[in-house]
């Protein structure tokens, strides 16, 4: 029986657990998970380090939940505190458009992914009447997803990519006092990237340029993706390089699970160092704010792999996986 993870006392001793809680979500009698803040005990990730990267998609989602929850997500666990599976999904009032697979996203982690089939068949957990996405970093979730979708007469398309992280991920700490390593500590000097270039200015990406991002995003170019991009730019870290005309020529954004993406440079301004400058400044900001981050790159995209490698990204031991599901009466666009 899955339950919403909220309103629970998880420890009376501060030293026993590290919690993903926001400042103030604590009483003089102990630590609590309070509405609307929803939290998962990250010390469990740290005690079983081999699951850390596999649970990163869930961890990033919980981070944003604990920092304002701008996408109105919720955490479901099969049991508490000894859970086997965690599912992050939007609250039901968010999932009103059956065709909106940008919003209808389920992010999963399981200690026993081969047993996910029965959970996924539960219509109270996954709304199989909608076009949706299931995301995670465990390929072994796929069999349970395929069995569940077959039983529901739902088609499924599987996508995979490399998961790239930096050493910062290994320093994750759930408490609000956590301090990730600085850019200088990674051994990659950034002076050459941070120097200003005439007629170019690093800036926060403004939501008024959502259409520009949407028009150049391979997964975009439609009204639903535009709505999603607007929310990402408004509520999550997004940066750009403004060109001589004051319009973004390179940019990067973040999604609700802390995945950095939608990175793009206008063709005229490629191979000029603008994207490198954006990435360095952007990553420095994320580190200063203790925001976890990671990226995914298609294995065959060797240029992108080389590009991000200069910023300290390396291939994780697990991969990025996405299963796009849709009922047979909802043809994918």
PDB file of C-alpha atoms in Angstrom, residues 9 13 25 97 103 107 129 154 180 228 241 272-273 294 301 316 320:
ATOM      1  CA  UNK A   9       8.141  12.297  12.959  1.00  0.00           C
ATOM      2  CA  UNK A  13      17.918  12.547  17.659  1.00  0.00           C
ATOM      3  CA  UNK A  25      10.822  22.463   9.330  1.00  0.00           C
ATOM      4  CA  UNK A  97      -4.294  17.392 -19.484  1.00  0.00           C
ATOM      5  CA  UNK A 103       3.728  17.473 -16.813  1.00  0.00           C
ATOM      6  CA  UNK A 107      10.273   9.711 -11.303  1.00  0.00           C
ATOM      7  CA  UNK A 129      -5.345   6.803 -19.087  1.00  0.00           C
ATOM      8  CA  UNK A 154      -0.689   1.004 -23.130  1.00  0.00           C
ATOM      9  CA  UNK A 180      29.307  21.455  -1.837  1.00  0.00           C
ATOM     10  CA  UNK A 228       6.583  23.626 -19.509  1.00  0.00           C
ATOM     11  CA  UNK A 241      24.616  34.845 -22.725  1.00  0.00           C
ATOM     12  CA  UNK A 272      32.962  31.176 -29.822  1.00  0.00           C
ATOM     13  CA  UNK A 273      33.233  30.139 -26.153  1.00  0.00           C
ATOM     14  CA  UNK A 294      23.616  16.439 -13.505  1.00  0.00           C
ATOM     15  CA  UNK A 301      26.810  12.614 -29.279  1.00  0.00           C
ATOM     16  CA  UNK A 316      28.103   7.537 -14.005  1.00  0.00           C
ATOM     17  CA  UNK A 320      19.467   7.776 -17.840  1.00  0.00           C
TER      18      UNK A 320
END
